[in-house]
Every structure is written in structure tokens, then in C-alpha cells.
Short mmCIF file of C-alpha atoms in Angstrom, two decimals:
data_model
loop_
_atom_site.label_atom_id
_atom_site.label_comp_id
_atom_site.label_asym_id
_atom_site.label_seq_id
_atom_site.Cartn_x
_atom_site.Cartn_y
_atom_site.Cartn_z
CA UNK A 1 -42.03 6.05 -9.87
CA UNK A 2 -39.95 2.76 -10.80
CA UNK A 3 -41.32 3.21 -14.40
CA UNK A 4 -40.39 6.70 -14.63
CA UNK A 5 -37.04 5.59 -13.62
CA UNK A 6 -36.98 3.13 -16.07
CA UNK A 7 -37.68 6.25 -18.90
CA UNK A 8 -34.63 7.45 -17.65
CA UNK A 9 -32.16 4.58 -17.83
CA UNK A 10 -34.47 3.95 -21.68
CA UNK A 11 -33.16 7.84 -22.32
CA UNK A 12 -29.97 7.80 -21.46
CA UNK A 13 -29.50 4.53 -23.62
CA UNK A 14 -31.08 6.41 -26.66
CA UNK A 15 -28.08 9.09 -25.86
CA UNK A 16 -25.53 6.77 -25.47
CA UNK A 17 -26.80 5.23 -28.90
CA UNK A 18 -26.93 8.36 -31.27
CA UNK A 19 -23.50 9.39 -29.82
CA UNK A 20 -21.79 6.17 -30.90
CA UNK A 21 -23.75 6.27 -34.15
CA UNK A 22 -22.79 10.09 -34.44
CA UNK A 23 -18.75 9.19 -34.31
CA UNK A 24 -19.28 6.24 -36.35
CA UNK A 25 -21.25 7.31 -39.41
CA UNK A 26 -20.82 10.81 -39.69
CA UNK A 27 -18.52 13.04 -41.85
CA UNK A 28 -16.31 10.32 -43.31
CA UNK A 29 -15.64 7.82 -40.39
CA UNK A 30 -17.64 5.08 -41.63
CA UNK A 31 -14.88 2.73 -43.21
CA UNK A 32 -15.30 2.11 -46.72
CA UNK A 33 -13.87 0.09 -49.56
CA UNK A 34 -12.22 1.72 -51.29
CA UNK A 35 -13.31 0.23 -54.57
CA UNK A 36 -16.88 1.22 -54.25
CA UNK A 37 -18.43 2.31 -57.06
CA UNK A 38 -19.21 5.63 -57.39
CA UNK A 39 -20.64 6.18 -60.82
CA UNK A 40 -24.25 5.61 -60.17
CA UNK A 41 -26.34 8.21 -62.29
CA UNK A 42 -28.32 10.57 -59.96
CA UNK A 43 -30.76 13.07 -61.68
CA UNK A 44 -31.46 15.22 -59.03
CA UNK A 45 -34.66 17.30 -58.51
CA UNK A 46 -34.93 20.92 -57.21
CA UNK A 47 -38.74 22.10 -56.11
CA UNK A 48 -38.33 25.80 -56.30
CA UNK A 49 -40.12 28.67 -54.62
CA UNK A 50 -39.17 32.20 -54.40
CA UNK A 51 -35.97 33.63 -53.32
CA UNK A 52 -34.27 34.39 -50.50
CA UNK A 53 -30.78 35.81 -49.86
CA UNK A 54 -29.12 32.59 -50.55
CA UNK A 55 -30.81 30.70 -52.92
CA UNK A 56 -28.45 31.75 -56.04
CA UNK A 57 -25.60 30.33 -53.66
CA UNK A 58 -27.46 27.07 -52.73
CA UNK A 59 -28.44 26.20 -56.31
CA UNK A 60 -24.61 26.80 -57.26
CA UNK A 61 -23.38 24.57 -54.93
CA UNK A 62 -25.05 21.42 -57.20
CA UNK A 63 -23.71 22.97 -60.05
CA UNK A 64 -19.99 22.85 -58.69
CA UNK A 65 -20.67 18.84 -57.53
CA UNK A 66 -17.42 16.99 -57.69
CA UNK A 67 -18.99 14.67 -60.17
CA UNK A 68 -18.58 13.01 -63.14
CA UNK A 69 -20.72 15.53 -65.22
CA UNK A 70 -22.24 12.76 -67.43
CA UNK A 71 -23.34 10.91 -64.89
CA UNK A 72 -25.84 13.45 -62.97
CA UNK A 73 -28.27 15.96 -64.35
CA UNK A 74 -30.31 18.84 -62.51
CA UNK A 75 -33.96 19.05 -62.91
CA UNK A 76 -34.90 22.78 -61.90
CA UNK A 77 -39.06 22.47 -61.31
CA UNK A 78 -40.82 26.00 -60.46
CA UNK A 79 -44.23 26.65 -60.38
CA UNK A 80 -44.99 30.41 -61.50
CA UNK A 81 -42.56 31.85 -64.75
CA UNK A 82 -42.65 34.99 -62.56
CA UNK A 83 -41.34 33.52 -59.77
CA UNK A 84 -38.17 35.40 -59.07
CA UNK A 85 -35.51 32.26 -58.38
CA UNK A 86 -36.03 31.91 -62.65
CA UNK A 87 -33.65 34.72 -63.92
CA UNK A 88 -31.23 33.11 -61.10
CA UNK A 89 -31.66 29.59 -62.84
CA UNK A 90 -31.13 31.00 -66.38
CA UNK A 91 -28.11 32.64 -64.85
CA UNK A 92 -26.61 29.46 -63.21
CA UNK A 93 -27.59 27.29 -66.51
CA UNK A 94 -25.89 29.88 -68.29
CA UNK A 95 -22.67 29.95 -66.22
CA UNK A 96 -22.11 26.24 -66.06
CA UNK A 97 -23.17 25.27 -69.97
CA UNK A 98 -21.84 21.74 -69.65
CA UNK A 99 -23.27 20.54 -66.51
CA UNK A 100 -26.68 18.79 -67.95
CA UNK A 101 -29.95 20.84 -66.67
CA UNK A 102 -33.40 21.21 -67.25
CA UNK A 103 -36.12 24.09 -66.38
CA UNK A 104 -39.72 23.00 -65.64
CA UNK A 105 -42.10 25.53 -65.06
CA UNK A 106 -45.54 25.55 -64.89
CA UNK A 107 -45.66 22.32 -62.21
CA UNK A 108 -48.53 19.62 -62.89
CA UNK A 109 -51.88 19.39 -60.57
CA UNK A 110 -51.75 16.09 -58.96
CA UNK A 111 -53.33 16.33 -55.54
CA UNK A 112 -52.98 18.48 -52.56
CA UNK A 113 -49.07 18.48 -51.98
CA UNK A 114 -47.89 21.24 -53.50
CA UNK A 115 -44.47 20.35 -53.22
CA UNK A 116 -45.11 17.13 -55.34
CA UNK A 117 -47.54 19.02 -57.82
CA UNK A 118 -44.31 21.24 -58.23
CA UNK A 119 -41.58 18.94 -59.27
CA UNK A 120 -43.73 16.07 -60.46
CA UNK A 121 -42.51 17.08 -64.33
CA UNK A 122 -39.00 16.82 -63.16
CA UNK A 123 -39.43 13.42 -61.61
CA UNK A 124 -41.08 12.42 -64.94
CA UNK A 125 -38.88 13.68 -67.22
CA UNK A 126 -35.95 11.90 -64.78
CA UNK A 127 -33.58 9.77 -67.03
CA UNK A 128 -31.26 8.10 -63.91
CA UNK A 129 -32.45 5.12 -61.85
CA UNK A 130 -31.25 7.45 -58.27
CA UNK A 131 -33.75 10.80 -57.59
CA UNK A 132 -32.26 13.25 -54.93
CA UNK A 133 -34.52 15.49 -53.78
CA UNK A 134 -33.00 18.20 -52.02
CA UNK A 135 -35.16 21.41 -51.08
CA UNK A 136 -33.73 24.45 -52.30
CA UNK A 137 -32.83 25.65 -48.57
CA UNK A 138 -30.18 22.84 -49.20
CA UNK A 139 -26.57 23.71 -49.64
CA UNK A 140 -23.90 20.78 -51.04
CA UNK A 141 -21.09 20.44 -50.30
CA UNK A 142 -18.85 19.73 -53.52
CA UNK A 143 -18.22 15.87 -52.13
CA UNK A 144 -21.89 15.50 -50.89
CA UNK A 145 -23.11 13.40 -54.38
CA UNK A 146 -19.75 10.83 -53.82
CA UNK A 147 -20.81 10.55 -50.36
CA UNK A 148 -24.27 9.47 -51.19
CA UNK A 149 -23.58 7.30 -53.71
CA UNK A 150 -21.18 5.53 -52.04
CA UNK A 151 -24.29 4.18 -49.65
CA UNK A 152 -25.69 2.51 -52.52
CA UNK A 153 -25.88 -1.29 -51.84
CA UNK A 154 -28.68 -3.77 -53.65
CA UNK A 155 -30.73 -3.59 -50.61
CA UNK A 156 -30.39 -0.02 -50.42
CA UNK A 157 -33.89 1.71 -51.28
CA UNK A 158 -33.55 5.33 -49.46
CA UNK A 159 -30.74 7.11 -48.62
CA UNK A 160 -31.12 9.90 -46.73
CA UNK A 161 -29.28 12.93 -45.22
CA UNK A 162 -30.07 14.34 -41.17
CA UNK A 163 -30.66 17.70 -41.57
CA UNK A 164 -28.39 20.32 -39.91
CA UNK A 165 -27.66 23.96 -40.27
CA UNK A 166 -24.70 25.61 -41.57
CA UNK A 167 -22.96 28.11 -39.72
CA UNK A 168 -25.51 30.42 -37.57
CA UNK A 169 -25.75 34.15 -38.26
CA UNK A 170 -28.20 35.38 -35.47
CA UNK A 171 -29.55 34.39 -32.11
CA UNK A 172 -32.71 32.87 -33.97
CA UNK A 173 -30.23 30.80 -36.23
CA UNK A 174 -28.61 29.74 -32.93
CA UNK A 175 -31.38 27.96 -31.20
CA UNK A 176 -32.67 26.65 -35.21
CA UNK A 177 -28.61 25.20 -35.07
CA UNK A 178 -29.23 23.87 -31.43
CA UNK A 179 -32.91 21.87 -31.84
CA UNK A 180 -31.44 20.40 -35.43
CA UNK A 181 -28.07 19.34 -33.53
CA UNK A 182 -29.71 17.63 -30.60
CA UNK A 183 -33.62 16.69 -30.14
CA UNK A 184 -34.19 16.28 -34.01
CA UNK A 185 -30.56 14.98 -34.54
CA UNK A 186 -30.82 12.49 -31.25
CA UNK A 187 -34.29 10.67 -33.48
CA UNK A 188 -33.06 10.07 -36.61
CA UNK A 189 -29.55 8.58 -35.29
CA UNK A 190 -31.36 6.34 -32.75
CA UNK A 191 -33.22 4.93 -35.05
CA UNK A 192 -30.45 4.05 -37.92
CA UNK A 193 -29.35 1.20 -37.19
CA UNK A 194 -32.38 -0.52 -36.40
CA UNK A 195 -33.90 1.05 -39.76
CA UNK A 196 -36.55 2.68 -38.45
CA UNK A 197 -38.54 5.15 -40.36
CA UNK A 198 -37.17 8.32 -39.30
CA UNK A 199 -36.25 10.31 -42.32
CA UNK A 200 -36.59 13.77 -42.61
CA UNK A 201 -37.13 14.66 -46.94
CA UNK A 202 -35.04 17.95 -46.95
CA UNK A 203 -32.19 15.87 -48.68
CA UNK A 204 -33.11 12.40 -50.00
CA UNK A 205 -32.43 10.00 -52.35
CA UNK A 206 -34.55 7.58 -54.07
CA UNK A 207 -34.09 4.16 -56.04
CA UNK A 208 -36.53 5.13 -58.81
CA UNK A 209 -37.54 2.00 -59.45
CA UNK A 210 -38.59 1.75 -55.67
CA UNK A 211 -40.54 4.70 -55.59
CA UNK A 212 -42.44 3.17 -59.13
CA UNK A 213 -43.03 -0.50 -57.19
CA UNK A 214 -44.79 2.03 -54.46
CA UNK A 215 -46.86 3.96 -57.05
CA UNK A 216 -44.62 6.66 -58.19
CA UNK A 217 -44.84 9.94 -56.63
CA UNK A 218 -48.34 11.37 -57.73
CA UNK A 219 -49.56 8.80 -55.40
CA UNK A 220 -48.42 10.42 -52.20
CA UNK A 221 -49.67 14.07 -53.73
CA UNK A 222 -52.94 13.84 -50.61
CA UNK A 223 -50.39 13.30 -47.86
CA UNK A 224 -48.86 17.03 -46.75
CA UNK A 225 -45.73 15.13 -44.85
CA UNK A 226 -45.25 13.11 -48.26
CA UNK A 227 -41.72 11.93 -47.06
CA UNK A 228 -42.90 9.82 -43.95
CA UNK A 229 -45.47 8.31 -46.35
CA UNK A 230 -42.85 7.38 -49.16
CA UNK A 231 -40.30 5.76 -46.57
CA UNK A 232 -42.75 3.60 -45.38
CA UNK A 233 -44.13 2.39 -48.57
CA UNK A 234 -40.73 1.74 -49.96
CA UNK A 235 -39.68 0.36 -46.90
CA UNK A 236 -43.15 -1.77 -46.74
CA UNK A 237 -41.56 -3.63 -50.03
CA UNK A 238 -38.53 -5.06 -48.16
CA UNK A 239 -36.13 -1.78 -49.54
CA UNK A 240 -34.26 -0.50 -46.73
CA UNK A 241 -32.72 3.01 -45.47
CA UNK A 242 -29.77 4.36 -44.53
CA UNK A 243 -27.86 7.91 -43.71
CA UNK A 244 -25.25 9.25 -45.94
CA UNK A 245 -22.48 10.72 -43.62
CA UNK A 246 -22.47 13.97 -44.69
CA UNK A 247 -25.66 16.05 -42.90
CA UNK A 248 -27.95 17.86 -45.03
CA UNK A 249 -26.90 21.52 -44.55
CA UNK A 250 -29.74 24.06 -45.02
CA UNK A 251 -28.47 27.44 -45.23
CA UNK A 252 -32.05 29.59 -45.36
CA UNK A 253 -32.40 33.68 -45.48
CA UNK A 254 -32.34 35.10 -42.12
CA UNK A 255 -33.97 32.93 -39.38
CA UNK A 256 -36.70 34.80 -37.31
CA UNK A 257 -37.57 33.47 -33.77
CA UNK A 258 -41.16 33.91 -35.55
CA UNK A 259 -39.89 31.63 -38.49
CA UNK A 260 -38.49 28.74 -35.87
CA UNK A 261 -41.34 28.33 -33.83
CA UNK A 262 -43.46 28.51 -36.57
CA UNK A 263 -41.96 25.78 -38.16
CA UNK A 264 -41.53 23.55 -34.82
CA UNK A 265 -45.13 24.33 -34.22
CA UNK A 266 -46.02 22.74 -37.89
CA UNK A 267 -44.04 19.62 -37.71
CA UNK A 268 -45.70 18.90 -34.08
CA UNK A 269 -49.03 19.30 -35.55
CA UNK A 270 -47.99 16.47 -38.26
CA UNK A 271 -46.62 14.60 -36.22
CA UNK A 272 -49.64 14.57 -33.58
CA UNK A 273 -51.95 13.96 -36.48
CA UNK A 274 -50.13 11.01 -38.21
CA UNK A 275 -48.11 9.42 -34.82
CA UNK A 276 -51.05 10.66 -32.26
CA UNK A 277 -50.03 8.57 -29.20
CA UNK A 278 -46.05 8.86 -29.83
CA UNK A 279 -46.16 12.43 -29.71
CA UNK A 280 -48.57 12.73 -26.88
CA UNK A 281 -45.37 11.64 -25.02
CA UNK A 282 -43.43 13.76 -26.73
CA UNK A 283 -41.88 16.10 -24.26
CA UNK A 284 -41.05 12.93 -22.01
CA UNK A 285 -37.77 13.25 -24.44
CA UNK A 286 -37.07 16.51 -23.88
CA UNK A 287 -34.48 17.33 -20.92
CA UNK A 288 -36.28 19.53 -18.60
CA UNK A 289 -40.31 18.11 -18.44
CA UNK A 290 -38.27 14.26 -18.03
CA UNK A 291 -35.73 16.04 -15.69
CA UNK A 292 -38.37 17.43 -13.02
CA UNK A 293 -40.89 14.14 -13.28
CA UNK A 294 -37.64 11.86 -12.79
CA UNK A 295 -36.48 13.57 -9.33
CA UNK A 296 -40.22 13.57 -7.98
CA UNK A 297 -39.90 10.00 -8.65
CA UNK A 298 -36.30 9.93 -7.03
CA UNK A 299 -37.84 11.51 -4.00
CA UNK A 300 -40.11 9.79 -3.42
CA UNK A 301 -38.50 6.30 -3.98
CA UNK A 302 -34.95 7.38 -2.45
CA UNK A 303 -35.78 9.89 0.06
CA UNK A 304 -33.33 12.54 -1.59
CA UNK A 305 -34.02 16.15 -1.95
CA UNK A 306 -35.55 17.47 -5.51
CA UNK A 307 -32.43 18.95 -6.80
CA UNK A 308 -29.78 16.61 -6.47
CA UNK A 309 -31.20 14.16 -9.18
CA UNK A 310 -32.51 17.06 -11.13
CA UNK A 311 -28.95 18.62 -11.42
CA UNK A 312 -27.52 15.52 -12.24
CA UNK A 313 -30.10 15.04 -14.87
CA UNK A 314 -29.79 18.29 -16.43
CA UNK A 315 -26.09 17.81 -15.93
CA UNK A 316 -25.26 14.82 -18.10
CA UNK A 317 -27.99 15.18 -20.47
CA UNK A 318 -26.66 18.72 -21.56
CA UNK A 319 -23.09 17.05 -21.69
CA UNK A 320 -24.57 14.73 -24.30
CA UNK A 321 -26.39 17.36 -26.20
CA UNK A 322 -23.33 19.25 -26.10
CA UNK A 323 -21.23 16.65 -27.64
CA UNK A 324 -23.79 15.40 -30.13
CA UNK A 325 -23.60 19.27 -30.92
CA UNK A 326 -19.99 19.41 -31.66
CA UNK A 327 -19.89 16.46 -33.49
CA UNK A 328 -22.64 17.66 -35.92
CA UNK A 329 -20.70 21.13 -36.06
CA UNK A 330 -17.75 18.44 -36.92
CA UNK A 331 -15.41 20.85 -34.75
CA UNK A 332 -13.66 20.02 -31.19
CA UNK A 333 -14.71 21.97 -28.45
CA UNK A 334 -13.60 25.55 -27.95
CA UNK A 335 -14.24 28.51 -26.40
CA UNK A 336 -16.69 29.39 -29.37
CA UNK A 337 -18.35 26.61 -28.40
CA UNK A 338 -20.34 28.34 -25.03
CA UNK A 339 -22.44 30.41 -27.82
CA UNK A 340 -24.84 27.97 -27.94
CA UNK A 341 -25.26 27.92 -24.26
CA UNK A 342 -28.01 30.79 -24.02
CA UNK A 343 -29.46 29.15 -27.11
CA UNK A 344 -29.99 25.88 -25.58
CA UNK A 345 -31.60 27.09 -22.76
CA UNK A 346 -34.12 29.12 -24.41
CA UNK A 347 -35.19 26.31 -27.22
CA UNK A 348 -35.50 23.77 -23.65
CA UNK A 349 -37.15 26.22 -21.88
CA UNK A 350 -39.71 27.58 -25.05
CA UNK A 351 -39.88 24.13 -26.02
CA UNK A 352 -43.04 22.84 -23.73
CA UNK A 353 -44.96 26.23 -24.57
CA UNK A 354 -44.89 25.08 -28.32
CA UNK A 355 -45.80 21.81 -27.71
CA UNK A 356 -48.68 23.05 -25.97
CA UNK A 357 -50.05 25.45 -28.39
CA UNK A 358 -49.28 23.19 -31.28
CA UNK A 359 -51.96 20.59 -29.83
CA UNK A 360 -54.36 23.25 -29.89
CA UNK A 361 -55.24 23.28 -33.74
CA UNK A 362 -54.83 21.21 -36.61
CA UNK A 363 -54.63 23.96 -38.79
CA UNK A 364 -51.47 24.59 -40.84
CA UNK A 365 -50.00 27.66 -43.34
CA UNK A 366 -48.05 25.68 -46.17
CA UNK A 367 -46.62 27.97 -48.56
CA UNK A 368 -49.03 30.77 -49.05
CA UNK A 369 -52.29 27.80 -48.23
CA UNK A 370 -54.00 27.31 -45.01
CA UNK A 371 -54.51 23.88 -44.26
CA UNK A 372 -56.69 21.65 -42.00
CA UNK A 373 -54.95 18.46 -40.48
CA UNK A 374 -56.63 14.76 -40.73
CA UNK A 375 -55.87 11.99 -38.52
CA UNK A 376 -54.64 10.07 -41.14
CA UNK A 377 -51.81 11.73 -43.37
CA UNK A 378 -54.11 14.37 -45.31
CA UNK A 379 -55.00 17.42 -45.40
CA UNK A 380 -58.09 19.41 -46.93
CA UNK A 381 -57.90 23.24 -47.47
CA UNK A 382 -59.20 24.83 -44.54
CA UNK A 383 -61.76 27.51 -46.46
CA UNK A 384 -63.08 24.06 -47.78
CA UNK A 385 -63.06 22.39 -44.53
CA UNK A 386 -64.67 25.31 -42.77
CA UNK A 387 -67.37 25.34 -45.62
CA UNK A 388 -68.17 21.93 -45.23
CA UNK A 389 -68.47 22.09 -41.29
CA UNK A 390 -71.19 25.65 -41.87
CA UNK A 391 -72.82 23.19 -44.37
CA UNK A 392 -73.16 20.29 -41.87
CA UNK A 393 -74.13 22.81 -38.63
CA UNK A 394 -77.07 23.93 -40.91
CA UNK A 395 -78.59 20.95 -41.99
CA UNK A 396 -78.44 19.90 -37.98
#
């Protein structure tokens, strides 16, 4: 009971933590000099698949960078010349002749990663010493390139963006808007300033000659989460990370409840099979399993009746969320703001089910691919592994 109580003080410090980091780094508060160089040449790299409803939008939104045009260049990398986000590159390359781009299709076998056996002709072909990799659910803002460039120092190795949403559209979008604005946010802020490897590789950017020290990108093609892999090989060399103060916005098609858990279910399942005892304590983080465990304990140590502690608990620690919310949204609070109160409660409440049901399989759809999991990184196809396991049952 005392160490569960001990959780909770540890959790509310971790709150307290990515709320001052929150106001502090984010969206332009972070002091700066203000003659910082911000000429460093960027080429940045787009993996491409398919398109959605707002991919023509997203990919504009690098074309219209507030940047000095000669100092940044777009590498477009798609796998299939049928692929229907092409026509919409030709379009954009067309419409902005005098930003610098390039079209790769065609994609290079490397290794498993398809993501990295997509772009890995862009990254080659790369003439700047910075690489931002941005997936193409990624929208800029027209300020997000100064903003990252700005963070470059000579110890500077990563720099990275934390992933939020724009604005939401559906109820499905709301509680996608909620989990990226407090559990996932809560992580990677807690762990920046004690540089912790806690990067997300939805919006990232690379000191090339970093990622060559390391081995260059082919080398992390066996991994399927190749951005945990790359941070802490880079970091492994003495580089380290830090968080640009702009979030990464993704701005996807139309978000499916199907779609989120989906997703939540696949990034457990990665993280269970490369961070096995961390995320067996997983939900220990989350507000309601740590809520009911902590007033048991309360009881029992204090005498008190269940629900006094547990409202209090539930109490502050959706204050916090709330907040951290808000400031992610970058907005005061409003009225507006109690449309994300359904859609908390229903990603807290669904949140334990998915955890559940993620730890029973290793298996994994990436792309159009069905994977198997290893415990160390990897992956193998799962036809292949399923193959192999007939092959072994028979010679038994």
C-alpha cells in the first residue's frame, strides 16, 4: 500500500513536470536569441502511400515553407508509379516550379521496413547535412522549418516534433485529439529534459552525418519501429535530442473509432515486444486502473472510504490532462473546451480493454503486410513465420 502511494506522489510529479515543460517549450515560449542562425540546409524526405482526402493539402503545406528556397529541397519517395498521391505530386511540383523537388519512385529493397525501403533513394540522393522526415499525414505550418532549425546546437543530433492533431472533425478524431494531447503527450514531455529516448518519428529531423556514424538508414530496415532504434543509436554516440516547439500536426482522412484503436493496439504490441517489462506496467499511468488501486491502498492504510481518494484522484488528474490539453490546442479555456469531455472518458474507459487485447498477439497489419512481432525490434512476415512454425511441428 505505501508503495502504491508512492506511484502516486511519482505520477503526479511526472504531471507537474510535462506541464511546466508544456508552458515552457511549446509554441514559441522558449526564449531565444535572437541572432540564431536559421539558414541550416534541410532536405526533407516525404515516404508516400496512397491518398486520402488531405494529402494534396499536407504536401502543399512544405511547399509554402517560410524558407529561404535555396536552402531546403523536397524529396518526394513513392513506391508504386500507380500509386494515386503521383498525379498530386506532379501537380504540386508543377505549381511551385522554383521550390527545389525531386520524385523517387520505384523505392529500393533493403530489409523488412517498408517505410525505409520506400524513401531510402531520397535519403541517398539527400544533398543537406539536416534530413526531416515527416510522414505524409503531417501538415506544416508555414514557420514549422524556422522553428526547427532554430534547435540546432553542435550537440544537437535529433530534433524532434510531439505529435498532435489538428483540429478534430468527428467523435473518433476527438478521442485520437484527446490520447495525443495527454497520455502520449504527458511521455515525451517528461522525458525532455532529462533526454530520454522518447521520440515519436512522425516529424523528425536528423544530423545526417549522425545517422551515417550509426550506419545510415538501410541499417535499421529489420526493425518495424525504426525510429526508437535510430534515437538510440545516435544517441548511443554522445548526440543528443531535443523538441522543436511547434507539435507535429497530423491532419489524416477521416478518423474511424476502428482506425484509433487499431493503431493504439499496434503501438502497444511494439512497445510490449521491444520495452516488455515497462509496458507490462503500462496502465499503472493511466488515470482510472492507478485511480482505483491507489484508494484500496488509501483504505486500507487511512481508514477512509473508497471514493473520497478516488474522486480526488480522478479529480486533479483530469484537471492536468485538461490543461496539458489546452495548452497543446494552444487556446485558453472556453466553453468549446467541454467537447472533449465525453471523449476523454471513453479513450480512459476503452483504454484497459486495448491494452488487454493488444497483449494477446504479436501479430501486426503494416500497410497492406501482416506481420509477426520478435522480442527484440524485428519482425518476420507472418505467412513466413507461420510456415516455419508447420515446418518445425512436423519434424517434432
Amino acid at each position: 500500500s505505501i508503495f502504491v502511494l508512492v506511484a502516486e506522489v511519482g505520477l503526479a510529479i511526472c504531471h507537474i513536470i510535462a506541464l511546466v515543460v508544456s508552458f515552457v517549450s511549446l509554441h514559441g515560449t522558449l526564449k531565444r536569441k535572437k541572432d540564431q542562425s536559421v539558414h541550416h540546409a534541410v532536405s526533407i524526405v516525404k515516404p508516400l502511400l496512397g491518398a486520402d482526402i488531405h494529402v494534396e493539402f499536407n504536401l502543399e503545406s512544405f511547399f509554402k515553407l517560410d524558407y529561404d528556397i535555396d536552402r531546403f529541397e523536397i524529396l518526394l519517395c513513392v513506391e508504386d508509379k500507380d500509386d494515386p498521391v503521383v498525379p498530386i505530386v506532379r501537380r504540386l511540383q508543377e505549381k511551385y516550379p522554383n521550390v527545389r523537388s525531386s520524385l523517387f519512385i520505384g523505392g529500393k529493397n533493403v530489409g523488412l521496413n517498408p517505410k525505409i525501403n520506400n524513401m531510402i533513394r531520397g535519403i541517398e540522393a539527400a544533398k543537406c547535412p539536416w534530413l526531416w522526415i515527416a510522414d505524409s499525414g503531417i501538415y506544416a505550418q508555414t514557420d514549422t522549418l524556422q522553428e526547427m532549425v532554430r534547435c540546432v546546437g553542435p550537440e544537437i543530433g535529433i530534433i524532434h516534433q510531439l505529435p498532435f492533431t489538428v483540429l478534430p472533425r468527428n467523435f473518433a478524431s476527438y478521442v485520437n485529439t484527446v490520447y495525443f494531447g495527454t497520455f502520449h503527450a504527458r511521455a515525451i514531455l517528461v522525458s525532455h529534459p532529462f533526454n530520454l529516448q522518447c521520440i515519436n518519428g512522425m516529424s523528425c529531423m536528423l544530423r545526417k552525418s549522425a545517422l551515417e556514424q550509426v550506419g545510415g538508414l538501410e541499417k535499421f530496415s529489420p526493425y518495424v519501429a525504426e525510429d526508437h532504434f535510430i534515437v538510440k543509436a545516435i544517441v548511443g554516440k554522445g548526440w543528443k535530442t531535443t523538441m522543436c516547439p511547434l507539435p507535429g500536426l497530423q491532419n489524416h482522412g477521416r478518423i474511424s473509432m476502428t482506425l484509433f484503436c487499431s493503431r493504439i493496439v499496434r503501438w502497444t504490441r511494439l512497445r510490449f515486444t521491444m520495452l516488455t517489462f515497462l509496458t507490462l506496467f503500462e496502465q499503472f499511468s493511466e488515470m482510472l486502473p492507478m485511480g482505483v488501486i491507489m484508494a484500496f491502498a488509501a483504505r486500507y492504510l487511512f481508514n477512509v472510504a473508497f471514493w473520497v481518494p478516488f474522486v480526488i484522484h480522478v479529480a486533479v488528474w483530469s484537471l492536468s490532462d485538461f490543461i496539458l490539453l489546452q495548452r497543446l490546442l494552444n487556446k485558453w479555456p472556453s466553453l468549446k473546451s467541454f467537447r472533449f469531455f465525453f471523449p476523454f472518458w471513453f479513450r480512459q474507459l476503452i483504454s484497459l480493454p486495448l491494452f488487454l487485447y493488444a497483449l494477446s498477439s504479436r501479430n501486426v497489419m503494416w500497410g497492406s503486410q501482416r506481420y509477426k512481432l520478435l522480442f527484440n525490434g524485428r519482425a518476420v512476415a507472418a505467412h513466413d513465420h507461420e510456415e516455419q512454425a508447420r515446418r518445425t511441428s512436423a519434424k517434432s
